[in-house]
Coordinates of C-alpha atoms in Angstrom, one line a residue:
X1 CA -3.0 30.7 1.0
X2 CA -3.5 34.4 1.9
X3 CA -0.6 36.2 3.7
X4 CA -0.3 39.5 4.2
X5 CA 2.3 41.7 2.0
X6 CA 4.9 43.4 4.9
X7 CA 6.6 46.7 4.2
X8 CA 8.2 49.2 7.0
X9 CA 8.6 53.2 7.6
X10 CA 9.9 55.3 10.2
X11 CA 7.2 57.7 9.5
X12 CA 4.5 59.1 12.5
X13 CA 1.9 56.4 13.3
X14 CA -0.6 55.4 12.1
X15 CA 0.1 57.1 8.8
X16 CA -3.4 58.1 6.7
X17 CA -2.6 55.2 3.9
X18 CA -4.1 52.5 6.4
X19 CA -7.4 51.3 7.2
X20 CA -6.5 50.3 10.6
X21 CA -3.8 50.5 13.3
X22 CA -2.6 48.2 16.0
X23 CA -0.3 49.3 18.7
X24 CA 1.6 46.4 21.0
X25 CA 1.9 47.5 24.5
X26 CA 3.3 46.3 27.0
X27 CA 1.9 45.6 30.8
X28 CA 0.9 49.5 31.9
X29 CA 1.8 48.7 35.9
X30 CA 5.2 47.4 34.6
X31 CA 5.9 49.9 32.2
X32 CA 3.8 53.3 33.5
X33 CA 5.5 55.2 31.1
X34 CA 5.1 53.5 28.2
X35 CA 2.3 55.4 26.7
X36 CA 3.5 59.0 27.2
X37 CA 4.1 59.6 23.3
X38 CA 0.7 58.8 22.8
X39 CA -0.9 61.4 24.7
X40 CA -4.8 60.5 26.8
X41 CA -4.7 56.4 25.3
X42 CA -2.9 55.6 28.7
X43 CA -6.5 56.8 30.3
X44 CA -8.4 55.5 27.1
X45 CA -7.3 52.1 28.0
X46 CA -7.8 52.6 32.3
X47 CA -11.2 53.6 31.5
X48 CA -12.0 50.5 30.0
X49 CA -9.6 47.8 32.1
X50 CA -7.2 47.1 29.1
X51 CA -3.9 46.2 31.6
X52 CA -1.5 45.2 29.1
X53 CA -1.5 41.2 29.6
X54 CA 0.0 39.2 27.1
X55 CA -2.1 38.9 24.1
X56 CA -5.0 40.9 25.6
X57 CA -6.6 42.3 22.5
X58 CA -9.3 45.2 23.1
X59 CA -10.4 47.6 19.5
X60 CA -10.6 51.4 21.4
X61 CA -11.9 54.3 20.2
X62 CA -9.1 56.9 20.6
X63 CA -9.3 60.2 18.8
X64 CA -5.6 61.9 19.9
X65 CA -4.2 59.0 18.1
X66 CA -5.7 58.1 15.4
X67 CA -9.4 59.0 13.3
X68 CA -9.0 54.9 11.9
X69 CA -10.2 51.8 13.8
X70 CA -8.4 51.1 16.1
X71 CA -6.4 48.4 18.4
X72 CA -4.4 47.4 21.3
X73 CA -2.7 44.2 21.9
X74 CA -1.1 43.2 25.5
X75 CA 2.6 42.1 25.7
X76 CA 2.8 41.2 29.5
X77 CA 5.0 42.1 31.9
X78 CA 8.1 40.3 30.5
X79 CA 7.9 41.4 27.4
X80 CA 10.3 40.0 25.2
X81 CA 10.4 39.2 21.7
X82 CA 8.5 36.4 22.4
X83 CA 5.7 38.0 23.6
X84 CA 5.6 40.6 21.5
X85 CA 5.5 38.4 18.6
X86 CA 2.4 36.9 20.0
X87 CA 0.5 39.7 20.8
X88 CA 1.3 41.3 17.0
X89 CA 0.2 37.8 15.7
X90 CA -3.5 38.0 17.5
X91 CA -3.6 41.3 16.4
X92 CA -3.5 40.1 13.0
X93 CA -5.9 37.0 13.8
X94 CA -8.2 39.1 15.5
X95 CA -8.5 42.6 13.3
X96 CA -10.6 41.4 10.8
X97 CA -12.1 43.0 7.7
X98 CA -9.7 45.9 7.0
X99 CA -7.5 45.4 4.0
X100 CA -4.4 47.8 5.3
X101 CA -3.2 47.6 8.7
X102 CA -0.5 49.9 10.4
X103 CA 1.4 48.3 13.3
X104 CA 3.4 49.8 16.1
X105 CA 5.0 48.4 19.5
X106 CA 5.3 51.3 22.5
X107 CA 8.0 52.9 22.8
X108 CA 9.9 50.0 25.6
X109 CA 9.1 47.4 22.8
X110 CA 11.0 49.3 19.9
X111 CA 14.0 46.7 19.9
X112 CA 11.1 43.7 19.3
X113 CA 9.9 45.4 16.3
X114 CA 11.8 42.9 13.5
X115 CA 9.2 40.0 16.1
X116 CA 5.9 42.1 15.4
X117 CA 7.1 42.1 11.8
X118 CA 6.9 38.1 12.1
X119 CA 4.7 38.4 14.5
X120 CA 2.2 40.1 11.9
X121 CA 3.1 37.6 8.9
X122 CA 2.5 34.9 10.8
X123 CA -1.2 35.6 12.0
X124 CA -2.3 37.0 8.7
X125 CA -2.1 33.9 7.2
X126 CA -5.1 32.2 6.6
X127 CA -6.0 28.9 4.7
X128 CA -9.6 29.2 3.1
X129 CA -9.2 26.2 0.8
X130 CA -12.4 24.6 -0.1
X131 CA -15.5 26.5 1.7
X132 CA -18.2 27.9 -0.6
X133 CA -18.2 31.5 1.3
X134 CA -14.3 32.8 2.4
X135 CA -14.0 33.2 6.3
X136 CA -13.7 36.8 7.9
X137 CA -10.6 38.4 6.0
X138 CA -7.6 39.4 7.2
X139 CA -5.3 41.9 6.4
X140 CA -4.2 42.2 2.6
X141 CA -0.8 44.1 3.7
X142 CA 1.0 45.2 7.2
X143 CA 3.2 48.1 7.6
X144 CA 5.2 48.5 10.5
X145 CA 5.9 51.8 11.7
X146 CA 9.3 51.7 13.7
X147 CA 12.8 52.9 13.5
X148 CA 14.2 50.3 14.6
X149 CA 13.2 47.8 11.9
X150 CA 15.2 47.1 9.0
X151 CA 14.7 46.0 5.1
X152 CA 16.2 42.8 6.0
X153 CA 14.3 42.3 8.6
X154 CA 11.4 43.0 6.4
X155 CA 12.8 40.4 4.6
X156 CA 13.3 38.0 7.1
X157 CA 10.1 37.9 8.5
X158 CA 8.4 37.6 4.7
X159 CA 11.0 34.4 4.0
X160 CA 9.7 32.7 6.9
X161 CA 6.6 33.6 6.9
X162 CA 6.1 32.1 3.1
X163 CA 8.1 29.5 4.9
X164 CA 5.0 28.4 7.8
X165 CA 2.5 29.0 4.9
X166 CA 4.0 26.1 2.7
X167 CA 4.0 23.8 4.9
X168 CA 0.4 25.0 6.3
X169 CA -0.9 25.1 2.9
X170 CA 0.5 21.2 2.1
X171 CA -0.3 19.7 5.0
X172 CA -4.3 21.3 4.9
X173 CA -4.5 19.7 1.8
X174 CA -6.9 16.5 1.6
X175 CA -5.1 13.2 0.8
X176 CA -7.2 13.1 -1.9
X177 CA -5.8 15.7 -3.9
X178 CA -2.3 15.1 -2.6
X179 CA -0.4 11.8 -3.9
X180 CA 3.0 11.4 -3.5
X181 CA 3.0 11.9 -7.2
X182 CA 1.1 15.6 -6.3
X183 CA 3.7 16.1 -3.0
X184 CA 6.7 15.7 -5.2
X185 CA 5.2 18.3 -8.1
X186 CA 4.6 20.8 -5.4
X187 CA 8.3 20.5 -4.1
X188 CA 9.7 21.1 -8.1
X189 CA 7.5 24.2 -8.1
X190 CA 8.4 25.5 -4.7
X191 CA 11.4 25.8 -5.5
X192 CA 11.5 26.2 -9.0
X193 CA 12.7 30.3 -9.0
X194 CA 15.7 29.4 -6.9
X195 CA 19.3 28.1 -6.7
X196 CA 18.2 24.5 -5.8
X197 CA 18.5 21.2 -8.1
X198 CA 15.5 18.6 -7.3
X199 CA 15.7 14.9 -8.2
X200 CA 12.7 12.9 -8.2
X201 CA 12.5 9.2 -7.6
X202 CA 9.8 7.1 -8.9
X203 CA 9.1 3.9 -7.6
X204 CA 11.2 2.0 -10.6
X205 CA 14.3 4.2 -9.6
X206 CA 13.7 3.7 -6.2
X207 CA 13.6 -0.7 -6.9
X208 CA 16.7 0.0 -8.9
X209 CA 18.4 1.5 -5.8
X210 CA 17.2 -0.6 -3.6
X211 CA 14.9 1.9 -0.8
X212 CA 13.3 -1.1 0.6
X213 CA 11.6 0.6 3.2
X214 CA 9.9 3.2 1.4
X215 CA 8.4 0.3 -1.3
X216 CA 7.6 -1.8 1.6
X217 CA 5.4 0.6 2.7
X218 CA 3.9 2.3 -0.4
X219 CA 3.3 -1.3 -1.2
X220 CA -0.2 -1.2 0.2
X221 CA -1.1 1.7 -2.2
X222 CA -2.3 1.7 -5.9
X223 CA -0.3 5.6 -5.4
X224 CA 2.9 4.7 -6.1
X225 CA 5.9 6.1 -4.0
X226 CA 8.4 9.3 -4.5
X227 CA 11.1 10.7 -2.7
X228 CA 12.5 14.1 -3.3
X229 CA 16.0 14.8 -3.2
X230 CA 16.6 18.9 -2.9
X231 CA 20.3 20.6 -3.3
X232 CA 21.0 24.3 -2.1
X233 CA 24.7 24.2 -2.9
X234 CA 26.2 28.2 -2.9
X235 CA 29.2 28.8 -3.5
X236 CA 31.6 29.3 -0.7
X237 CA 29.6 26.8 1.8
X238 CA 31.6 25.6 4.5
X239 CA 29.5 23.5 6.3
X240 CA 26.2 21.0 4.8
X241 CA 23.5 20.1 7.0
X242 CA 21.2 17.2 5.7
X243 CA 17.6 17.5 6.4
X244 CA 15.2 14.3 6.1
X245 CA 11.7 14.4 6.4
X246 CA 8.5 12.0 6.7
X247 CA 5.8 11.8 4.0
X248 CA 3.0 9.7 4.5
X249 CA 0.7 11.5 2.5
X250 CA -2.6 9.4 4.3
X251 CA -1.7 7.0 7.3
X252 CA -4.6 4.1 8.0
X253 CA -2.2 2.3 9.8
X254 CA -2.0 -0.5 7.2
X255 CA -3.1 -4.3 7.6
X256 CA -2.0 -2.9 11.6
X257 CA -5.3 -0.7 10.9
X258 CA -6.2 2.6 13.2
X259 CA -9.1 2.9 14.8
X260 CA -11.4 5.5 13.2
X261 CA -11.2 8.1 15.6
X262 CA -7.4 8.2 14.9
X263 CA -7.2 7.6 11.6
X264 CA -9.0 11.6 11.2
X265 CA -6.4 14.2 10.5
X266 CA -3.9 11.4 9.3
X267 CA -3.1 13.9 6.1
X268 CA -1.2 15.0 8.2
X269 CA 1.1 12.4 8.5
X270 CA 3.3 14.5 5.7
X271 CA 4.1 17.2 7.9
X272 CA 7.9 16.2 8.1
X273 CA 8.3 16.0 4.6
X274 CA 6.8 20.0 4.1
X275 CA 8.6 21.0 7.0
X276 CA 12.1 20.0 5.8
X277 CA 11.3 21.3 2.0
X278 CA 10.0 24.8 3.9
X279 CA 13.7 25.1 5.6
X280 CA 15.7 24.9 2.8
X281 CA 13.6 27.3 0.5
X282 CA 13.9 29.5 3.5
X283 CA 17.5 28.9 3.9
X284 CA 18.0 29.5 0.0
X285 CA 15.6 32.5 0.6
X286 CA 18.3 33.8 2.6
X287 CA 21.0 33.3 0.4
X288 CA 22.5 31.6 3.6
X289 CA 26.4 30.0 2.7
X290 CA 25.6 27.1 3.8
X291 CA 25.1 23.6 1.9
X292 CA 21.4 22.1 2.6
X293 CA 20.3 18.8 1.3
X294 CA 16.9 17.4 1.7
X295 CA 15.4 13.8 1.6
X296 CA 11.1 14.2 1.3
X297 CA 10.2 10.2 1.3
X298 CA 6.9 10.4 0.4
X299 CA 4.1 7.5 0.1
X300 CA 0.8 6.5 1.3
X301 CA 0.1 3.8 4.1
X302 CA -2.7 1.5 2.9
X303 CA -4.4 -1.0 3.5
X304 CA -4.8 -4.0 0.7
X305 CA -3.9 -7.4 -0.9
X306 CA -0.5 -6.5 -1.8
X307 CA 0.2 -4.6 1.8
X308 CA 3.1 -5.6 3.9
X309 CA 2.0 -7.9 6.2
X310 CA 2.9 -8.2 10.3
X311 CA 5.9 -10.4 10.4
X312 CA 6.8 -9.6 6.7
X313 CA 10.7 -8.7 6.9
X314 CA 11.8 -5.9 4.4
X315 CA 16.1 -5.2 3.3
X316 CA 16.2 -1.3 3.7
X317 CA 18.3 0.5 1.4
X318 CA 21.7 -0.1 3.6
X319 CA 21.0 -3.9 3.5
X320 CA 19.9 -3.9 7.1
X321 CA 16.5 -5.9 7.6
X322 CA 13.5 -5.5 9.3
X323 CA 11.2 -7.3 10.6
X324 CA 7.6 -5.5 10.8
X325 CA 5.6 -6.6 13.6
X326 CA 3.4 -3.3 13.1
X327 CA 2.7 -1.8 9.9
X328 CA 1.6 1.6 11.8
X329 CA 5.3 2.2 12.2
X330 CA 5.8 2.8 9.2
X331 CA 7.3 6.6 9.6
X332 CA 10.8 4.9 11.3
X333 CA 10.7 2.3 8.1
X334 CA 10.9 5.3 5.0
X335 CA 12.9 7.7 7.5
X336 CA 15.6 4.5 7.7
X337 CA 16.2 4.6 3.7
X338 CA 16.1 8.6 3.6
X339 CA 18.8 8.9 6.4
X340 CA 20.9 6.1 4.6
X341 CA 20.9 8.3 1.5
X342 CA 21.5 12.1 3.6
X343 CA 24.4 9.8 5.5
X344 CA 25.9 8.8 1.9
X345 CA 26.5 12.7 0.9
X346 CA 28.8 13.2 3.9
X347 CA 27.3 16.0 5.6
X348 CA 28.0 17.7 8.5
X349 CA 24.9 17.2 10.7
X350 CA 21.6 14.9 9.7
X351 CA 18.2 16.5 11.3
X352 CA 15.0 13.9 10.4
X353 CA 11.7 16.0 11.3
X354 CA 8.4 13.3 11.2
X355 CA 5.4 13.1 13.1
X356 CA 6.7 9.6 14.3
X357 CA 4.9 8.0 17.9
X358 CA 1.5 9.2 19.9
X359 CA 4.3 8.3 22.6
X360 CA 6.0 11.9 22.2
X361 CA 1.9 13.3 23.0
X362 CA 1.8 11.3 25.9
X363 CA 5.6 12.6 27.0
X364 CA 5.9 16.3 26.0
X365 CA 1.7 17.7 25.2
X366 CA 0.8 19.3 22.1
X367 CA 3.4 22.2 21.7
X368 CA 6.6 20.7 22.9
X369 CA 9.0 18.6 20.0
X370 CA 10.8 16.2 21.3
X371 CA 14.4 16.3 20.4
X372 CA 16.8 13.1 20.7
X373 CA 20.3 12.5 19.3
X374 CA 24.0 13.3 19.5
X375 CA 24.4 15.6 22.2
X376 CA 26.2 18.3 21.2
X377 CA 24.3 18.7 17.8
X378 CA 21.2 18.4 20.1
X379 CA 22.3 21.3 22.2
X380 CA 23.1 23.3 19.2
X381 CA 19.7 22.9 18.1
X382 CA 17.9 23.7 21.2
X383 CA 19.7 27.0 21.1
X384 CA 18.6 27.4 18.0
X385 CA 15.0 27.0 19.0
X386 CA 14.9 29.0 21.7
X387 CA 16.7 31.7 19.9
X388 CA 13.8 31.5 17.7
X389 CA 11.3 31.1 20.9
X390 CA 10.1 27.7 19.7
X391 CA 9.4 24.9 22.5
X392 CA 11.5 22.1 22.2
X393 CA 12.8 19.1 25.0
X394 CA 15.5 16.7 24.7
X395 CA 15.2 12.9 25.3
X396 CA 17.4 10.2 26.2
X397 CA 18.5 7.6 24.0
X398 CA 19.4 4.8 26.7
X399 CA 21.2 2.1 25.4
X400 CA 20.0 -0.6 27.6
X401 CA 16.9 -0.1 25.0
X402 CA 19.3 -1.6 22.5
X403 CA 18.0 -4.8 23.7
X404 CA 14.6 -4.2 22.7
X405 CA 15.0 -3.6 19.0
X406 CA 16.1 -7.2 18.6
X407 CA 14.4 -9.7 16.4
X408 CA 14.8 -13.5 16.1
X409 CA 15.0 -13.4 12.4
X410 CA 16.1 -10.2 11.1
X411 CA 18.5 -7.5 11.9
X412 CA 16.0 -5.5 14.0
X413 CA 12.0 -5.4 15.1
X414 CA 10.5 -1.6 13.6
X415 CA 8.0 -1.9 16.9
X416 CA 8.0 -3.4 20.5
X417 CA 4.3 -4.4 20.8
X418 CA 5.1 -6.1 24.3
X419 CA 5.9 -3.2 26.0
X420 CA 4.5 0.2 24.7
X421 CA 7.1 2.2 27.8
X422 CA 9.6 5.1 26.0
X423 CA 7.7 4.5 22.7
X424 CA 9.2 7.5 21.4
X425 CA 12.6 6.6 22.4
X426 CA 12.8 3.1 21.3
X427 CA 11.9 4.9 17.7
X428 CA 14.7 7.2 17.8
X429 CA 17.0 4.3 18.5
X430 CA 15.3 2.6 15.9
X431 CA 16.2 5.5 13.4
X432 CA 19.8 5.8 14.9
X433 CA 21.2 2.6 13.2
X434 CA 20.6 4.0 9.6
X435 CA 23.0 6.9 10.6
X436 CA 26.2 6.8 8.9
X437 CA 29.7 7.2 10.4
X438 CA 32.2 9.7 9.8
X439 CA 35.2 7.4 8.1
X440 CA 35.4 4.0 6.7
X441 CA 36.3 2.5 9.7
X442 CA 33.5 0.2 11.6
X443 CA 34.0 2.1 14.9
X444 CA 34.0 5.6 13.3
X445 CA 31.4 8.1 14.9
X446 CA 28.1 8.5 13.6
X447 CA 27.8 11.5 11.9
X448 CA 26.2 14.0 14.2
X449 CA 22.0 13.9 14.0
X450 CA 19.2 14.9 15.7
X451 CA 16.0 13.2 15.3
X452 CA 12.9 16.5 15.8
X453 CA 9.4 14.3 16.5
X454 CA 6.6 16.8 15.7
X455 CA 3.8 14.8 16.3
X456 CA 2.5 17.0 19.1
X457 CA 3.6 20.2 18.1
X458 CA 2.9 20.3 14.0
X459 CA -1.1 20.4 15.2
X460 CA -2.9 22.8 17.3
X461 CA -6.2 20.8 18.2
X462 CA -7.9 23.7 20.5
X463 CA -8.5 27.5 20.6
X464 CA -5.6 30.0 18.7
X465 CA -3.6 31.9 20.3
X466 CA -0.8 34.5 19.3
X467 CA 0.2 33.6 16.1
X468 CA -0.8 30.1 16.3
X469 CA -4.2 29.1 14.5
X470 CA -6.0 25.7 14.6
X471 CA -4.4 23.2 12.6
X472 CA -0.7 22.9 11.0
X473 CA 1.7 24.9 13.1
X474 CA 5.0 24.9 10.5
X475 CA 6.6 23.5 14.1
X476 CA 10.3 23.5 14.0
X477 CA 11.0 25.4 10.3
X478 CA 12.0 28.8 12.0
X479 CA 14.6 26.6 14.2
X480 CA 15.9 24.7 11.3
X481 CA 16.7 27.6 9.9
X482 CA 17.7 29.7 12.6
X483 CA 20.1 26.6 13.3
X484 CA 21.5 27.7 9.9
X485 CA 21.4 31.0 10.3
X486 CA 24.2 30.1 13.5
X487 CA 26.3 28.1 11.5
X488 CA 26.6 30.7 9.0
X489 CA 27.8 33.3 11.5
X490 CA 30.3 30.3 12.8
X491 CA 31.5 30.3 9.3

């Protein structure tokens, strides 16, 4: 990966150390002021129609401000921290080719500055993997020029920014290169400087213990199975939240095979699995007090002789069974055993993150997660998203559903193939029974748990825009941890 090193200063702007400048503004009608520090740009930018409008990006020449290239970037007429995040994050995407940027936000915008910091981070990332000739580059460092910005915010921004390019970097990886055995390595090293203890499971631990759904669908594969188990334990933590995440490192679908057209991109299909391990580095990052397990199941999906089989009823690792009428489910099946083992440590909230159903496209578009669950812990994290200005939607859970899940021979069906309604819904019930309760007791609660279905919003198919490139978005990790980041402050 390539990310850009972040540093601040309350020095003037741009500073001579930089070989280019960016300055956020906001919409000029709305804010007619808001260049008046900055004396003759305000007519600069008349001259040549730049308004203001979110993410409008226009390179000026402007010699009262600055002798260095230079840029302006729109943050609308709301702006918020939102906005002003995006509009420093297609600065970055945009201002190509100069290895030292300075960034400002007018004058109105100085309280957003810590989101141009992230803002910043976030678009200079860039993922050149495997082309012969590197892309246009982008910025080698960022320094924002504000007084309002502080080292921790600095910080902040950096943490999560490494945080988006992990999971960026893993998920861009071809399968090829990327076993489970490859996922699990790169999980040990990402964590490997901090206060975390990883277990791995091979797939002769995981027969031992019994994760029949994981082996039921690695079963297929001549790459045999892992699952990750990550502890962030700090002293003084007073509440644990348990994170679970989907790793199909290359999805065909199984002997239920995809057609070709949609089995493209299906690397991706481990996007859960990066997300979750991104969150707690961040959270450890942080130094956060506050517990955070993680469960990565991790396999491939394949196709062969020795793959489960439609009909073919596997004993997950809480002794429920299920019968697999379609071996493309298979996301719901290694989920089950990883929620079984979060459920088994006790914690305080369970969140699985996956890109589960096509169904949750169909519901919610490309940029919205869907979000199902116990209610209150599902309201808690929709604050926490939209405290950290990610698009989220709850759905239902009905329980006349219930019904649907039934099979004639086992405890449960993984897939209704007669009716393909709520497809997304009928999976988060699905995932709901391998919760575990609170107490002993048969009719305890459930221990509260919130299911985060990213297939729509871990991909951006079409044209960037703000920080947001083609291809893995990190989707949901700045929520995750700004859920933490509440529960600390509760604490």
């Amino acid at each position: 990966m390539t990310l850009p090193a972040l540093s601040h200063t309350d020095s003037p702007f741009p500073g001579s150390a930089a070989d280019a400048a960016v300055l956020v503004v906001p919409d000029l009608e709305a804010f007619p002021d808001a260049l008046d520090a900055l004396p003759g740009l305000k007519d600069v930018l008349q001259a040549i129609g730049f308004t203001g409008a979110a993410s409008s990006f226009a390179r000026v020449h402007a010699p009262e401000v600055t002798s260095l290239p230079f840029a302006v970037v729109g943050a609308g007429k709301n702006a918020d921290a939102a906005s002003v995040r995006d509009a420093a994050g297609t600065a970055l995407r945009s201002l190509t080719g100069f290895a030292d940027v300075a960034l400002a936000v007018a004058a109105p915008l100085d309280e957003f500055a810590p989101a141009a910091a992230e803002g910043a981070v976030y678009g200079g990332y860039r993922f050149d993997g495997y082309r012969a000739k590197p892309g246009k580059s982008r910025a080698e460092s960022v320094t924002v020029h504000s007084a309002s910005i502080t080292a921790a915010d600095i910080e902040r921004a950096r943490v999560l920014g490494d945080a988006l390019a992990l999971v960026k970097d893993l998920v861009s990886v071809p399968a090829e290169w990327q076993s489970p055995a490859d996922l699990a390595q790169s999980a040990v090293d990402a964590v490997a400087d901090l206060d975390v203890s990883v277990d791995v499971l091979d797939e002769q631990m995981l027969a031992e213990q019994g994760f029949g759904g994981v082996l039921g669908v690695a079963q297929g594969s001549d790459r045999p199975p892992r699952v990750v188990h990550l502890d962030y334990s700090p002293a003084g933590a007073t509440t644990h939240i348990a994170l679970v995440g989907k790793g199909i490192t290359f999805d065909t679908g199984g002997l239920s095979l995809k057609p070709a057209a949609s089995m493209v991109g299906m690397k991706f299909d481990m996007a859960g699995s990066a997300t979750v391990l991104a969150a707690l580095r961040a959270i450890a990052e942080l130094k956060l007090p506050v517990r955070v397990t993680a469960w990565m199941c991790i396999t491939d999906n394949m196709p062969s002789g020795s793959a489960t089989r439609p009909g073919d009823v596997l004993r997950m690792l809480d002794g429920q069974t299920v019968e697999v009428l379609n071996t493309d489910a298979e996301g719901r099946l290694v989920l089950a055993d990883g929620l079984v083992s979060a459920s088994r440590e006790n914690p305080d909230v369970i969140f699985d993150v996956a890109t589960l159903t096509g169904a949750i496209l169909v519901a919610l578009g490309h940029r919205h997660t869907g979000v199902m669950g116990d209610d209150d812990a599902v309201a808690e994290y929709l604050a926490a998203a939209e405290s950290a200005d990610e698009l989220a939607w709850a759905l239902p859970l009905p329980e006349y559903m219930e019904d649907s899940l039934e099979s004639p021979i086992a405890d449960m069906i993984n897939a209704n193939m007669g009716d393909r309604s709520g497809g997304s819904m009928f999976a988060g019930l699905f995932l709901r029974r391998f919760v575990g309760r609170t107490g002993e007791a048969e009719d305890a609660p459930r221990i509260p748990w919130v299911h985060l279905d990213i297939a729509g919003s871990s991909e951006h198919a079409g044209s960037p825009y703000g920080f947001t490139d083609k291809g893995a978005t990190g989707a949901t990790v700045r929520s995750l941890v700004a859920f933490a980041e509440a529960r600390a402050k509760e604490a």
